[in-house]
C-alpha positions in Angstrom: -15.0 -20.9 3.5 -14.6 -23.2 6.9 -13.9 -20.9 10.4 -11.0 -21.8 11.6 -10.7 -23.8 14.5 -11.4 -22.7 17.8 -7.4 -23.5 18.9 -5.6 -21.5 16.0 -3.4 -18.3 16.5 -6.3 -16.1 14.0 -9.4 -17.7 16.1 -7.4 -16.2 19.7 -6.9 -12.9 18.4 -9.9 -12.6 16.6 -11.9 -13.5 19.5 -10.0 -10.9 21.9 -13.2 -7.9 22.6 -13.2 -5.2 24.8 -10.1 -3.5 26.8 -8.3 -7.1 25.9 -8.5 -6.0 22.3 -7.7 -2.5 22.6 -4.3 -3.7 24.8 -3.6 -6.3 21.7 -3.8 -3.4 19.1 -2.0 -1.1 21.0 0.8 -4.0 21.0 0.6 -4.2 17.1 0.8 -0.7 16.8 4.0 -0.7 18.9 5.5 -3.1 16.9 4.6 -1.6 13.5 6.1 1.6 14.7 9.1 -0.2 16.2 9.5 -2.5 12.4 8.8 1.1 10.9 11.7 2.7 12.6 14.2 -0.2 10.7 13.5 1.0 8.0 16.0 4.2 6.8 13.2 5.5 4.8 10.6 6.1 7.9 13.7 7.1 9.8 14.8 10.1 7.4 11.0 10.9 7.2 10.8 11.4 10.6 13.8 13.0 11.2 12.1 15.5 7.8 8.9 16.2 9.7 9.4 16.1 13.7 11.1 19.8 13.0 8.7 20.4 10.1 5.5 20.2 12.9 7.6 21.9 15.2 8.1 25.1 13.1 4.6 25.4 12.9 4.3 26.2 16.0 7.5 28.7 15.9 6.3 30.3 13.0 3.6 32.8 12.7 0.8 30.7 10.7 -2.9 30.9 11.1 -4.3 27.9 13.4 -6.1 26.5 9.8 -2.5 26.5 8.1 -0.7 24.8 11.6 -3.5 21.9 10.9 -3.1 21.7 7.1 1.0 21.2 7.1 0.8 19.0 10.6 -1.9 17.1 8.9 0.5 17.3 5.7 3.3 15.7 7.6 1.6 12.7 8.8 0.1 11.8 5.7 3.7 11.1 4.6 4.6 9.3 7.4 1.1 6.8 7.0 2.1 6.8 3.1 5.6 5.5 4.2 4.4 2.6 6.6 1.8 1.5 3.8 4.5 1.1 1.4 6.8 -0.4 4.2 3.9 -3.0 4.5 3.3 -3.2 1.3 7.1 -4.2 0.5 7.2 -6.6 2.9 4.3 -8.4 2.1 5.6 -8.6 -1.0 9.4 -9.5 -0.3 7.2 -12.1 2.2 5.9 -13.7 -1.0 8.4 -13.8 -3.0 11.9 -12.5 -3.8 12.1 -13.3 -7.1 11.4 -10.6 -10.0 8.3 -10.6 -11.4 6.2 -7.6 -12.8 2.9 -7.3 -10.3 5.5 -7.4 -7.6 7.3 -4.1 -9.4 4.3 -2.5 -10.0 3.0 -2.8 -6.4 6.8 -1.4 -5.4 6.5 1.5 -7.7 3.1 2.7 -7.1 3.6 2.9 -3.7 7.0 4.8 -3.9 4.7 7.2 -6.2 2.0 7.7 -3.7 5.3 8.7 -1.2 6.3 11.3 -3.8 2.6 12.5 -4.4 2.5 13.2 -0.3 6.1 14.7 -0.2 5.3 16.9 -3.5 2.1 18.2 -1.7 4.2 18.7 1.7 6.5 20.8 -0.3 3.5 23.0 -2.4 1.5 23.4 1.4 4.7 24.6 3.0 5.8 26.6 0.0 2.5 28.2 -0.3 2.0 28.9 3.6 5.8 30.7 3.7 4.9 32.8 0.5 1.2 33.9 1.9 2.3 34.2 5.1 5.5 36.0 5.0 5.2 36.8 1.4 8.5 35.3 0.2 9.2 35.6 -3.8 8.8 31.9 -4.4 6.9 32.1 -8.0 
């Protein structure tokens, strides 16, 4: 495979190091977040778990159960921007139906309901063992 040449948009930002790098990233990241927030799916997954992280901290859980659901929560929000990304990539490539581009959709719209399902069990079971609740 040829490097590409010294003039093109990936050799610039590929050859960015140090605090020059970190400031580019931090850019990208801004942007992701910003093309993340478009989406109503991020949005309403926020707008889920911003109180969600905050009632851990109202609520009268151990410091090893605040960690597990905050950690909980943001493991659906980085689910939701990798199958953000990955459906644009793929609505990048093509719009047109076609099975590999279905089956990249749909397993990452099950890995979102794998993290909310285990959201749901971690907060379920915290509630229950914590203020012993009659969930089961």
């Amino acid at each position: 495979m040829q490097d590409p040449k010294p003039d093109s948009y990936a050799a610039q930002i590929k050859g960015k190091t140090g605090l020059r790098r970190i400031a580019n990233a931090c850019g990208y990241s801004r942007d992701g977040f910003k093309a993340a927030c478009e989406e109503q799916g991020f949005r309403q997954l926020l707008w889920l778990n911003i109180p969600l992280v905050a009632l851990t901290f109202f609520l009268r859980f151990g410091t090893a159960a605040q960690m597990v659901l905050i950690t909980a929560s943001f493991l659906c929000l980085i689910v939701e921007l990798f199958n953000t990304g990955v459906e644009a990539a793929v609505d990048h490539t093509s719009l047109e139906k076609h099975p590999l581009a279905k089956r990249a959709k749909d397993v990452c719209s099950a890995a979102q309901t794998v993290s909310l399902a285990l959201l749901a069990l971690l907060w379920l079971t915290a509630l229950w063992r914590e203020y012993g609740f009659d969930l089961f």
